[in-house]
Amino acid sequence: MCGIVGYLGNNKASEVILSGLEKLEYRGYDSCGICFFDVAQEAFVTYKDIGRVFHLVNDFNYQYENHLAIGHTRWATHGKPNQLNSHPHFSQNKRFAIVHNGVIENYRELTKKYLPEVHFISETDTEVIVNMIELFVKDMTVEEAIRKTLSLIEGSYALLVIDTHHPECLYAAKNKSPLLIGTGKNGITLASDIMALVGYADQYMPIGDKTFTVCKKDDYGHYIFEIYDIIGLPIHGDFLRMDLILDEIGKAGYSHYMLKEICEQPSVIRNIMEKYLSYDKFTINPEILHLLKSCDRIYILAAGTSMHAGLVGKYLFENIAKIPCEVNIASEFAYNSLLLTKNPVFIFISQSGETADLRACLVKVRELGYKTLTITNVLTSTLAREADYYLEIFAGPEIAVASTKAYVGQIVLLAILSYCLSENKPFDLKLELSKIAVAMEAIIENRDVIHTLVKERIVKRNCFYIGRGLDYYTCLEAALKLKEISYIQTEGFAAGELKHGTIALIEEGVPVIGIISQHAINNSTRANIREVMARGANKIIISLNRVSDPSDEIILMNIEEMLSPILTVVPTQLIAFFAALELGKDIDKPRNLAKSVTVE
Ligand code: F6R
């Protein structure tokens, strides 16, 4: 959940790190820090504190000349966010500095066994790693000391270490937490995420688990690196070309990333279609189609918003492809002793491809010998690499913590997959997706109407979304979005369930937003809306034109019913955005959250 970045090269290292931290901040933003080797003083200089990267950028003294640096942006796991717990951390004698993303599970045992004399400054597990390196280096080389430490620590880590005795070396190690290495004509950059490499690397490579990397300057003044496996054998990997450009990760004139990403959704749909259309026909890797056609049940595992996409996926697999499917929350999967079918296939849905709960499931499922498919927005992610197959969403980098375009992209891809699996195509998917993109544009162009509605009716203490069938899944997602960025307590309910208890919460003026996209549920959802109105609720109805009533507040263009969640979610994303805007919340970086949840 944290972001790390390190640089060694001809550029001013501190600038590479600060720019990298700005791009990595969505991974965690409790606190941040930087440590670099100052050429003039021949010493490490550190800035770190609680708060956002822009404070660091403002407070920073740019006079220093430096070519080696590491940086960190934190989402607290061990110890609360404060200056002492911010990274980088140091060994007791200040020889080594470290930044770390991950969780060391056996840090207490290691402290007791190896470091009983050490006076720890922070509450973090990270300080244990750097002190072990300093302990072991007394009898061995730095590389050996780091490798020995790695052989003893258990858990997840992507870490970068620098050493006052070797100011032209940057050391890195990785297990389970993501780490990429990028090279360009001016040096080497290591980071948790490709975004921090943009502008500094022409090519990049994801680093594998249980590896150790050394970056240094060779005798000819070139910056080189070597990667070793756990027993010290060199590893060679294939570099990928950097396709991302700075424009793609900027706000492109929008006030917030979230608004930009909502507005990008029509082009996301068109982009995914283009990627999966071949000679006007949707095409998916035949091996994946064969795998899914021959299974007796699909098990979808996901978390949060991606889990909501999974619920829609279940509907699509069962209704279009006619394959039974069930959805499990990844963090619950390990505790439910599921009676699996004889021939299951597991689909992992994850925007980031790094969610630790999912990774734990993937490891377990693979151990059981079942086939796995990951659907992700990040091709280089752990879940993409470790599954038997993957499909890319092609939604482009999603930077706002609240997921919008990736959710839409996930459902579009699940629709394409179900469609390719179906014997009898129930509609023309290409035509229907194109219509949805146009219908979305209409909502986005008229978003001021939603803004006014939000100001007048939604900025309250709590809020309810209700719907049935596919609309219920949209309600779950809509409620998550509204609560996570506006902090208005919001619940999504199956409309028919209200009267079994929750209706007790309805009182004068409470906003209840009903979603109606399907003919079969129109009357019953409307009856439930009347019930809450009779108890004082302030209703807002989002409906498709063909099932609308003139009194509905948000009426959307008609599209294929089975695909309605792709469209109906858009006004709810805008409701969340405008509610957070009205309440003055930090929309792109809501409190307590991080984009990539790399701890279980
Ligand atoms: C909410 C949100 C989260 C993520 C969840 C899973 O807006 O983004 O609920 O969906 O943390 O993340 P991924 O999809 O990266 O596995």
Coordinates of C-alpha atoms and ligand atoms in Angstrom, one line a residue:
M1 CA 0.0 0.0 0.0
C2 CA 3.0 2.2 0.3
G3 CA 5.0 3.5 -2.7
I4 CA 8.8 3.4 -2.9
V5 CA 11.1 4.9 -5.5
G6 CA 14.9 4.9 -5.8
Y7 CA 17.3 6.4 -8.3
L8 CA 20.9 6.2 -9.3
G9 CA 22.2 8.2 -12.3
N10 CA 23.3 11.4 -13.8
N11 CA 20.1 13.3 -13.1
K12 CA 19.6 15.1 -9.8
A13 CA 18.3 12.1 -7.8
S14 CA 16.2 14.1 -5.3
E15 CA 14.2 15.5 -8.2
V16 CA 13.5 12.1 -9.7
I17 CA 12.4 10.9 -6.2
L18 CA 10.1 13.9 -5.5
S19 CA 8.5 13.6 -8.9
G20 CA 8.1 9.8 -8.4
L21 CA 6.5 10.3 -5.0
E22 CA 4.0 12.7 -6.4
K23 CA 3.0 10.0 -8.9
L24 CA 3.0 7.2 -6.3
E25 CA 1.1 9.1 -3.6
Y26 CA -2.2 7.4 -4.5
R27 CA -0.7 4.2 -3.0
G28 CA -0.7 5.8 0.5
Y29 CA -0.5 9.3 1.8
D30 CA -0.2 9.3 5.6
S31 CA 3.4 10.5 5.4
C32 CA 6.4 10.5 3.1
G33 CA 10.1 11.0 3.0
I34 CA 13.3 11.1 1.0
C35 CA 17.0 10.3 1.7
F36 CA 19.8 11.2 -0.7
F37 CA 23.6 11.3 -0.7
D38 CA 24.7 14.9 -0.7
V39 CA 27.9 15.1 -2.8
A40 CA 29.3 18.2 -1.1
Q41 CA 28.9 17.0 2.5
E42 CA 29.5 13.4 1.6
A43 CA 26.6 12.5 3.8
F44 CA 23.0 11.3 3.7
V45 CA 20.4 14.0 4.0
T46 CA 16.8 13.1 5.0
Y47 CA 13.5 14.9 4.9
K48 CA 10.5 13.0 6.2
D49 CA 7.3 13.8 8.0
I50 CA 3.6 13.1 8.3
G51 CA 1.5 14.7 5.5
R52 CA 1.4 14.9 1.8
V53 CA 4.1 15.0 -0.8
F54 CA 3.4 18.6 -1.7
H55 CA 4.6 19.6 1.8
L56 CA 7.8 17.7 1.1
V57 CA 8.2 19.4 -2.3
N58 CA 7.6 22.8 -0.7
D59 CA 10.0 22.3 2.3
F60 CA 12.7 20.8 0.3
N61 CA 16.1 22.5 -0.2
Y62 CA 16.9 22.1 -3.9
Q63 CA 20.6 23.3 -3.6
Y64 CA 22.0 19.9 -2.9
E65 CA 23.8 18.0 -5.6
N66 CA 23.0 14.3 -5.5
H67 CA 22.8 11.3 -7.8
L68 CA 21.6 8.6 -5.4
A69 CA 18.3 8.8 -3.5
I70 CA 15.4 6.8 -2.1
G71 CA 11.9 7.9 -1.2
H72 CA 8.7 6.6 0.3
T73 CA 5.0 7.4 0.6
R74 CA 3.3 5.6 3.4
W75 CA 0.0 3.9 4.3
A76 CA 0.5 3.0 7.9
T77 CA 0.4 -0.7 8.9
H78 CA 2.8 -0.9 11.9
G79 CA 2.6 2.2 14.0
K80 CA 0.5 5.3 13.5
P81 CA 1.3 8.0 10.9
N82 CA 3.9 10.3 12.5
Q83 CA 7.3 11.7 11.8
L84 CA 9.1 8.9 13.6
N85 CA 7.3 6.1 11.8
S86 CA 7.8 7.8 8.3
H87 CA 10.3 6.2 6.0
P88 CA 13.3 6.2 5.3
H89 CA 14.5 4.4 8.4
F90 CA 18.1 4.0 9.5
S91 CA 20.3 1.4 11.2
Q92 CA 21.4 2.3 14.7
N93 CA 24.8 3.6 13.6
K94 CA 23.2 5.5 10.7
R95 CA 25.2 3.5 8.1
F96 CA 22.2 2.2 6.2
A97 CA 18.9 3.9 5.1
I98 CA 15.9 1.9 3.9
V99 CA 12.5 2.4 2.4
H100 CA 10.1 -0.6 2.5
N101 CA 6.6 -1.5 1.3
G102 CA 5.1 -4.6 2.8
V103 CA 4.8 -6.4 6.1
I104 CA 7.5 -8.4 7.9
E105 CA 5.6 -11.1 9.8
N106 CA 8.3 -12.4 12.0
Y107 CA 9.9 -9.0 13.0
R108 CA 9.2 -9.7 16.8
E109 CA 11.1 -13.0 16.7
L110 CA 13.9 -11.5 14.7
T111 CA 14.2 -8.6 17.1
K112 CA 14.4 -10.9 20.1
K113 CA 17.0 -13.2 18.5
Y114 CA 19.3 -10.8 16.7
L115 CA 18.7 -7.3 17.9
P116 CA 18.0 -7.4 21.7
E117 CA 20.4 -4.4 22.3
V118 CA 19.1 -2.2 19.5
H119 CA 17.3 0.9 20.5
F120 CA 14.4 1.3 18.0
I121 CA 13.3 4.7 17.1
S122 CA 10.0 3.9 15.3
E123 CA 7.2 1.4 15.8
T124 CA 7.7 -0.1 12.3
D125 CA 8.8 -3.5 11.3
T126 CA 11.1 -1.9 8.7
E127 CA 13.7 -0.8 11.3
V128 CA 14.4 -4.5 12.0
I129 CA 15.5 -5.1 8.5
V130 CA 18.0 -2.3 8.3
N131 CA 19.4 -3.1 11.7
M132 CA 19.9 -6.7 10.8
I133 CA 21.9 -5.6 7.7
E134 CA 24.1 -3.5 9.9
L135 CA 24.6 -6.3 12.3
F136 CA 25.6 -8.9 9.7
V137 CA 27.8 -6.5 7.7
K138 CA 30.4 -6.7 10.4
D139 CA 31.5 -10.1 9.1
M140 CA 30.6 -9.9 5.5
T141 CA 30.1 -7.7 2.4
V142 CA 27.0 -5.5 2.1
E143 CA 25.5 -7.8 -0.5
E144 CA 26.0 -10.8 1.7
A145 CA 24.6 -9.0 4.7
I146 CA 21.4 -8.0 2.8
R147 CA 21.1 -11.5 1.4
K148 CA 21.4 -13.1 4.8
T149 CA 18.8 -10.7 6.2
L150 CA 16.5 -11.6 3.3
S151 CA 16.9 -15.3 4.0
L152 CA 15.6 -14.7 7.6
I153 CA 12.7 -12.3 7.1
E154 CA 9.2 -13.6 6.4
G155 CA 6.5 -11.6 4.8
S156 CA 6.1 -9.2 2.0
Y157 CA 8.6 -6.6 1.0
A158 CA 9.8 -4.4 -1.8
L159 CA 12.7 -2.5 -0.3
L160 CA 15.5 -0.2 -1.3
V161 CA 18.7 0.3 0.8
I162 CA 21.5 2.7 0.5
D163 CA 24.8 2.6 2.4
T164 CA 27.0 5.6 3.5
H165 CA 30.1 3.4 2.7
H166 CA 29.0 2.8 -0.9
P167 CA 27.3 6.0 -2.1
E168 CA 27.2 4.9 -5.7
C169 CA 25.2 1.7 -5.0
L170 CA 21.5 1.2 -4.7
Y171 CA 20.3 -2.2 -3.3
A172 CA 16.8 -3.6 -3.8
A173 CA 15.0 -6.7 -2.8
K174 CA 11.5 -8.0 -3.4
N175 CA 9.0 -10.6 -2.3
K176 CA 5.2 -10.3 -2.9
S177 CA 5.2 -6.5 -3.0
P178 CA 5.6 -5.0 -6.5
L179 CA 8.9 -3.6 -7.7
L180 CA 9.9 -2.5 -11.2
I181 CA 13.3 -1.5 -12.6
G182 CA 13.5 1.0 -15.3
T183 CA 16.5 2.1 -17.3
G184 CA 17.1 5.2 -19.4
K185 CA 20.1 7.0 -20.8
N186 CA 20.6 8.9 -17.5
G187 CA 20.4 6.1 -15.0
I188 CA 18.4 3.5 -13.2
T189 CA 15.0 4.0 -11.4
L190 CA 13.3 1.4 -9.2
A191 CA 9.7 1.9 -8.1
S192 CA 6.6 0.2 -6.9
D193 CA 4.7 1.4 -9.9
I194 CA 5.4 2.1 -13.5
M195 CA 4.1 5.7 -13.1
A196 CA 7.1 6.7 -11.1
L197 CA 9.4 5.6 -14.0
V198 CA 7.7 7.8 -16.6
G199 CA 10.1 10.5 -17.9
Y200 CA 13.2 8.6 -16.6
A201 CA 13.1 5.2 -18.2
D202 CA 12.8 4.1 -21.8
Q203 CA 12.3 0.5 -20.8
Y204 CA 11.3 -1.4 -17.7
M205 CA 11.1 -4.9 -16.2
P206 CA 9.0 -6.2 -13.3
I207 CA 11.4 -7.7 -10.7
G208 CA 10.5 -11.3 -9.6
D209 CA 9.9 -12.5 -6.0
K210 CA 12.7 -13.5 -3.7
T211 CA 15.3 -11.5 -5.7
F212 CA 18.1 -9.2 -4.8
T213 CA 19.2 -6.3 -7.1
V214 CA 22.4 -4.2 -7.0
C215 CA 22.6 -1.0 -9.1
K216 CA 26.0 0.6 -9.4
K217 CA 28.4 2.6 -11.6
D218 CA 30.9 0.5 -13.6
D219 CA 34.5 1.4 -14.3
Y220 CA 33.4 3.2 -17.5
G221 CA 31.0 5.5 -15.7
H222 CA 27.9 3.6 -16.9
Y223 CA 25.1 2.8 -14.5
I224 CA 24.5 -1.0 -14.5
F225 CA 22.4 -3.4 -12.4
E226 CA 22.5 -7.1 -11.6
I227 CA 19.6 -9.2 -10.3
Y228 CA 20.2 -12.4 -8.3
D229 CA 17.9 -15.1 -7.0
I230 CA 17.8 -16.3 -3.4
I231 CA 20.9 -18.4 -3.7
G232 CA 22.9 -15.7 -5.6
L233 CA 22.5 -16.9 -9.2
P234 CA 22.2 -14.1 -11.7
I235 CA 18.7 -13.6 -13.2
H236 CA 18.1 -12.2 -16.7
G237 CA 14.7 -10.8 -17.6
D238 CA 13.1 -9.2 -20.6
F239 CA 12.6 -5.5 -20.7
L240 CA 9.3 -4.0 -21.9
R241 CA 9.1 -0.7 -23.8
M242 CA 7.7 2.3 -21.8
D243 CA 4.5 3.1 -23.5
L244 CA 3.1 5.5 -20.9
I245 CA 3.7 9.2 -21.5
L246 CA 3.5 12.0 -19.0
D247 CA 0.2 13.3 -20.5
E248 CA -1.6 10.1 -19.7
I249 CA -0.9 10.4 -16.0
G250 CA -1.8 14.1 -15.7
K251 CA -5.2 15.7 -15.0
A252 CA -5.6 17.0 -18.5
G253 CA -7.3 20.2 -17.4
Y254 CA -9.8 18.5 -15.0
S255 CA -10.0 19.6 -11.4
H256 CA -9.6 16.0 -10.1
Y257 CA -8.4 12.7 -11.4
M258 CA -11.7 11.1 -10.4
L259 CA -13.7 13.5 -12.7
K260 CA -11.2 12.9 -15.5
E261 CA -11.5 9.2 -15.1
I262 CA -15.4 9.3 -15.1
C263 CA -15.3 11.4 -18.2
E264 CA -12.9 9.0 -19.9
Q265 CA -15.3 6.1 -19.7
P266 CA -16.9 6.4 -23.1
S267 CA -13.4 6.3 -24.7
V268 CA -12.4 3.4 -22.3
I269 CA -15.3 1.4 -23.8
R270 CA -14.3 2.2 -27.3
N271 CA -10.7 1.4 -26.5
I272 CA -11.5 -2.0 -25.0
M273 CA -13.7 -2.8 -28.1
E274 CA -10.9 -1.9 -30.4
K275 CA -8.4 -4.1 -28.5
Y276 CA -10.7 -7.2 -28.5
L277 CA -12.2 -6.8 -32.0
S278 CA -10.6 -8.5 -34.9
Y279 CA -12.1 -8.2 -38.3
D280 CA -15.3 -6.8 -36.6
K281 CA -15.6 -9.9 -34.4
F282 CA -14.8 -10.0 -30.7
T283 CA -11.9 -12.4 -30.1
I284 CA -10.5 -13.8 -26.9
N285 CA -7.5 -16.1 -26.6
P286 CA -9.0 -19.5 -27.6
E287 CA -7.2 -21.3 -24.8
I288 CA -9.1 -19.1 -22.3
L289 CA -12.4 -19.8 -24.1
H290 CA -11.7 -23.5 -24.1
L291 CA -10.9 -23.5 -20.4
L292 CA -14.1 -21.7 -19.5
K293 CA -16.2 -23.7 -21.8
S294 CA -15.0 -27.0 -20.3
C295 CA -15.4 -26.0 -16.7
D296 CA -18.5 -26.8 -14.6
R297 CA -18.4 -23.6 -12.6
I298 CA -16.6 -20.3 -12.6
Y299 CA -15.6 -18.9 -9.2
I300 CA -14.9 -15.2 -9.3
L301 CA -12.7 -13.8 -6.5
A302 CA -12.3 -10.0 -6.0
A303 CA -12.5 -7.2 -3.4
G304 CA -14.5 -3.9 -3.2
T305 CA -15.5 -2.3 -6.4
S306 CA -14.0 -5.2 -8.4
M307 CA -16.2 -7.6 -6.5
H308 CA -19.2 -5.6 -7.5
A309 CA -18.0 -5.9 -11.2
G310 CA -17.7 -9.7 -10.4
L311 CA -21.4 -9.8 -9.3
V312 CA -22.4 -8.3 -12.7
G313 CA -20.0 -10.8 -14.3
K314 CA -21.8 -13.7 -12.6
Y315 CA -25.1 -12.4 -14.2
L316 CA -23.4 -12.2 -17.6
F317 CA -21.7 -15.6 -17.4
E318 CA -25.0 -17.3 -16.4
N319 CA -27.3 -15.4 -18.7
I320 CA -25.2 -14.9 -21.8
A321 CA -22.7 -17.8 -21.7
K322 CA -24.9 -20.1 -19.7
I323 CA -22.0 -21.1 -17.4
P324 CA -22.8 -21.4 -13.6
C325 CA -20.8 -18.8 -11.7
E326 CA -20.4 -17.7 -8.1
V327 CA -18.7 -14.7 -6.6
N328 CA -16.6 -14.7 -3.4
I329 CA -15.1 -11.8 -1.5
A330 CA -11.4 -12.6 -1.6
S331 CA -10.7 -11.9 2.1
E332 CA -13.5 -14.3 3.0
F333 CA -12.5 -17.1 0.6
A334 CA -9.9 -18.6 2.9
Y335 CA -12.4 -19.0 5.8
N336 CA -15.4 -20.4 3.9
S337 CA -14.9 -24.1 3.4
L338 CA -16.4 -24.1 -0.1
L339 CA -17.7 -27.3 -1.6
L340 CA -16.0 -26.8 -4.9
T341 CA -17.4 -28.4 -8.1
K342 CA -15.3 -31.1 -9.8
N343 CA -13.9 -28.9 -12.5
P344 CA -13.8 -25.2 -11.5
V345 CA -12.0 -22.3 -13.0
F346 CA -11.1 -19.3 -10.9
I347 CA -11.3 -15.7 -12.2
F348 CA -9.5 -13.0 -10.2
I349 CA -10.7 -9.5 -10.9
S350 CA -8.5 -6.7 -9.8
Q351 CA -7.8 -3.2 -11.1
S352 CA -4.3 -3.0 -9.6
G353 CA -3.5 -6.7 -9.9
E354 CA -1.7 -6.3 -6.5
T355 CA -4.5 -6.8 -3.9
A356 CA -3.0 -9.0 -1.2
D357 CA -6.2 -10.7 -0.3
L358 CA -6.5 -11.9 -3.9
R359 CA -2.9 -12.9 -4.1
A360 CA -3.3 -15.1 -1.1
C361 CA -6.3 -16.8 -2.8
L362 CA -4.4 -17.2 -6.0
V363 CA -1.6 -19.0 -4.2
K364 CA -4.1 -21.3 -2.5
V365 CA -6.1 -22.0 -5.6
R366 CA -2.9 -22.8 -7.6
E367 CA -1.7 -25.1 -4.8
L368 CA -5.0 -27.0 -5.2
G369 CA -4.2 -27.4 -8.9
Y370 CA -7.0 -25.3 -10.4
K371 CA -6.6 -23.1 -13.4
T372 CA -6.7 -19.3 -12.9
L373 CA -7.4 -16.3 -15.0
T374 CA -6.7 -12.7 -13.9
I375 CA -8.7 -9.8 -15.3
T376 CA -6.7 -6.6 -14.5
N377 CA -5.8 -3.1 -15.7
V378 CA -2.1 -3.6 -14.9
L379 CA -0.4 -6.0 -17.3
T380 CA 2.8 -6.0 -15.2
S381 CA 1.0 -6.8 -11.9
T382 CA 1.6 -9.8 -9.7
L383 CA -1.8 -11.3 -10.3
A384 CA -1.4 -11.0 -14.1
R385 CA 2.0 -12.7 -13.9
E386 CA 1.1 -15.4 -11.5
A387 CA -2.2 -16.6 -13.0
D388 CA -2.3 -19.2 -15.8
Y389 CA -3.9 -16.6 -18.1
Y390 CA -4.7 -12.9 -17.9
L391 CA -6.9 -10.5 -19.8
E392 CA -6.1 -6.8 -19.8
I393 CA -8.8 -4.2 -19.2
F394 CA -7.1 -1.4 -21.2
A395 CA -8.7 1.4 -19.1
G396 CA -5.5 3.4 -18.9
P397 CA -3.8 4.4 -15.6
E398 CA -6.5 4.9 -12.9
I399 CA -5.1 7.3 -10.3
A400 CA -8.0 8.5 -8.2
V401 CA -8.3 6.1 -5.3
A402 CA -12.0 5.5 -5.9
S403 CA -12.2 3.2 -8.9
T404 CA -14.5 4.3 -11.8
K405 CA -13.3 3.6 -15.3
A406 CA -11.6 0.4 -14.3
Y407 CA -15.0 -0.8 -12.9
V408 CA -16.7 0.0 -16.2
G409 CA -13.8 -1.6 -18.1
Q410 CA -14.0 -4.8 -16.0
I411 CA -17.7 -5.2 -16.8
V412 CA -17.2 -4.4 -20.5
L413 CA -14.5 -7.1 -20.6
L414 CA -16.7 -9.6 -18.7
A415 CA -19.4 -8.9 -21.3
I416 CA -17.0 -9.5 -24.2
L417 CA -15.8 -12.7 -22.5
S418 CA -19.4 -14.0 -21.9
Y419 CA -20.4 -13.0 -25.4
C420 CA -17.5 -14.9 -26.9
L421 CA -18.5 -18.0 -24.8
S422 CA -22.1 -17.9 -25.8
E423 CA -23.6 -20.3 -28.4
N424 CA -26.5 -18.0 -29.3
K425 CA -25.6 -14.3 -29.3
P426 CA -28.5 -12.6 -27.7
F427 CA -27.7 -9.1 -29.2
D428 CA -25.1 -7.4 -31.2
L429 CA -22.5 -6.6 -28.6
K430 CA -20.5 -4.1 -30.7
L431 CA -23.6 -2.1 -31.4
E432 CA -24.8 -2.2 -27.8
L433 CA -21.5 -1.1 -26.4
S434 CA -21.3 1.7 -28.9
K435 CA -24.7 2.9 -27.8
I436 CA -23.6 2.8 -24.2
A437 CA -20.6 5.0 -24.9
V438 CA -22.9 7.5 -26.5
A439 CA -25.4 7.4 -23.6
M440 CA -22.6 7.9 -21.2
E441 CA -21.5 11.0 -23.1
A442 CA -25.0 12.4 -22.7
I443 CA -24.8 12.0 -18.9
I444 CA -21.3 13.5 -18.7
E445 CA -22.3 16.5 -20.8
N446 CA -25.3 17.2 -18.6
R447 CA -23.5 16.6 -15.3
D448 CA -24.6 20.0 -14.0
V449 CA -28.1 18.6 -13.5
I450 CA -26.6 15.9 -11.1
H451 CA -24.6 18.6 -9.3
T452 CA -27.7 20.6 -8.6
L453 CA -29.6 17.5 -7.4
V454 CA -26.7 16.6 -5.1
K455 CA -26.5 20.1 -3.6
E456 CA -30.3 20.2 -3.0
R457 CA -31.0 16.7 -1.8
I458 CA -28.0 14.4 -1.1
V459 CA -25.6 16.2 1.1
K460 CA -27.1 14.8 4.3
R461 CA -26.0 12.6 7.2
N462 CA -26.9 9.3 5.4
C463 CA -28.2 8.0 2.2
F464 CA -29.7 4.7 0.7
Y465 CA -29.5 3.2 -2.8
I466 CA -32.1 0.6 -3.6
G467 CA -32.7 -1.6 -6.6
R468 CA -33.4 -5.2 -7.7
G469 CA -31.6 -7.7 -9.9
L470 CA -28.7 -6.0 -11.8
D471 CA -29.7 -2.7 -10.3
Y472 CA -29.0 -4.0 -6.9
Y473 CA -25.3 -4.6 -7.9
T474 CA -25.1 -1.1 -9.1
C475 CA -26.6 0.1 -5.8
L476 CA -23.8 -1.7 -3.9
E477 CA -21.2 0.0 -6.0
A478 CA -22.9 3.4 -5.9
A479 CA -23.1 3.2 -2.1
L480 CA -19.4 2.3 -1.8
K481 CA -18.4 5.2 -4.0
L482 CA -20.5 7.8 -2.2
K483 CA -19.4 6.7 1.3
E484 CA -15.7 6.3 0.5
I485 CA -15.2 9.8 -0.9
S486 CA -17.9 11.9 0.8
Y487 CA -18.0 10.0 4.1
I488 CA -21.8 10.2 4.0
Q489 CA -23.0 6.9 5.5
T490 CA -24.5 5.1 2.6
E491 CA -25.9 1.6 2.1
G492 CA -26.9 -0.2 -1.0
F493 CA -30.0 -2.5 -0.5
A494 CA -31.9 -5.0 -2.5
A495 CA -35.1 -3.0 -2.7
G496 CA -37.3 -5.9 -1.5
E497 CA -35.2 -6.4 1.6
L498 CA -35.9 -2.9 3.0
K499 CA -39.1 -3.9 4.7
H500 CA -37.4 -6.7 6.5
G501 CA -35.6 -4.3 8.8
T502 CA -33.7 -1.5 7.2
I503 CA -36.8 0.6 6.6
A504 CA -36.7 1.4 10.3
L505 CA -33.9 3.8 9.4
I506 CA -36.0 5.9 7.1
E507 CA -37.0 9.2 8.5
E508 CA -38.0 12.6 7.2
G509 CA -35.7 13.9 4.5
V510 CA -33.4 10.9 4.1
P511 CA -32.3 10.6 0.5
V512 CA -33.2 7.2 -1.1
I513 CA -31.9 6.8 -4.6
G514 CA -33.7 4.1 -6.6
I515 CA -32.2 2.6 -9.7
I516 CA -34.5 1.1 -12.3
S517 CA -33.1 -0.3 -15.6
Q518 CA -35.1 -3.5 -16.1
H519 CA -38.7 -4.0 -17.2
A520 CA -39.3 -7.0 -14.9
I521 CA -38.5 -5.1 -11.7
N522 CA -39.9 -1.7 -12.6
N523 CA -43.2 -2.0 -10.7
S524 CA -41.8 -3.7 -7.7
T525 CA -38.9 -1.3 -7.2
R526 CA -41.3 1.6 -7.6
A527 CA -43.6 0.1 -5.0
N528 CA -40.6 0.0 -2.6
I529 CA -39.8 3.6 -3.4
R530 CA -43.4 4.6 -2.6
E531 CA -43.1 2.8 0.8
V532 CA -40.0 4.9 1.8
M533 CA -41.6 8.1 0.5
A534 CA -44.6 7.4 2.7
R535 CA -42.2 7.4 5.6
G536 CA -40.6 10.8 4.7
A537 CA -37.8 9.8 2.4
N538 CA -36.6 12.1 -0.3
K539 CA -36.5 10.0 -3.5
I540 CA -34.3 10.3 -6.5
I541 CA -34.9 7.8 -9.3
I542 CA -32.3 6.9 -12.0
S543 CA -34.1 5.0 -14.8
L544 CA -33.7 4.0 -18.4
N545 CA -36.0 5.8 -20.7
R546 CA -38.2 2.8 -21.5
V547 CA -39.0 2.1 -17.9
S548 CA -39.1 5.7 -16.7
D549 CA -41.8 7.9 -15.3
P550 CA -41.9 11.6 -16.1
S551 CA -41.2 12.4 -12.5
D552 CA -37.9 10.5 -12.4
E553 CA -35.0 12.8 -11.7
I554 CA -32.3 11.1 -14.0
I555 CA -33.5 9.5 -17.1
L556 CA -30.9 7.6 -19.2
M557 CA -31.0 6.7 -22.9
N558 CA -32.2 3.2 -23.7
I559 CA -29.6 0.5 -23.9
E560 CA -29.5 -3.3 -23.7
E561 CA -30.9 -4.3 -20.3
M562 CA -28.3 -7.0 -19.6
L563 CA -25.6 -4.4 -19.9
S564 CA -27.3 -1.7 -17.9
P565 CA -24.8 -1.6 -15.0
I566 CA -22.2 -0.2 -17.3
L567 CA -24.4 2.9 -17.8
T568 CA -26.4 3.2 -14.6
V569 CA -23.2 3.4 -12.5
V570 CA -22.2 6.7 -14.2
P571 CA -24.7 9.1 -12.6
T572 CA -23.9 7.4 -9.2
Q573 CA -20.2 8.1 -9.7
L574 CA -21.1 11.7 -10.4
I575 CA -23.3 11.9 -7.4
A576 CA -20.4 10.7 -5.2
F577 CA -18.0 13.1 -6.9
F578 CA -20.3 16.2 -6.4
A579 CA -21.2 15.2 -2.9
A580 CA -17.6 15.1 -1.9
L581 CA -16.9 18.3 -3.8
E582 CA -19.8 20.1 -1.9
L583 CA -18.4 18.8 1.4
G584 CA -14.9 19.9 0.6
K585 CA -13.4 16.4 0.9
D586 CA -10.1 15.3 -0.6
I587 CA -11.8 13.5 -3.5
D588 CA -8.8 11.8 -5.1
K589 CA -7.2 10.7 -1.8
P590 CA -10.0 9.9 0.7
R591 CA -9.0 9.4 4.3
N592 CA -7.6 6.0 5.5
L593 CA -7.6 4.5 2.0
A594 CA -4.9 3.7 -0.6
K595 CA -5.3 2.7 -4.2
S596 CA -3.5 -0.6 -4.1
V597 CA -4.2 -2.7 -1.0
T598 CA -1.1 -4.8 -0.7
V599 CA -1.7 -6.0 2.9
E600 CA -4.1 -8.7 3.8
Ligands
F6R1 C1 -13.2 1.4 -4.3 C2 -12.0 0.7 -4.7 C3 -11.7 -0.5 -4.0 C4 -11.0 -1.6 -4.9 C5 -10.5 -2.7 -4.0 C6 -9.9 -3.8 -4.9 O1 -13.4 2.6 -5.2 O2 -11.3 1.1 -5.6 O3 -12.8 -1.1 -3.4 O4 -11.9 -2.0 -5.8 O5 -9.6 -2.3 -3.1 O6 -8.8 -3.3 -5.6 P1 -8.3 -4.0 -6.9 O7 -9.4 -3.9 -7.9 O8 -7.1 -3.2 -7.3 O9 -8.0 -5.4 -6.6

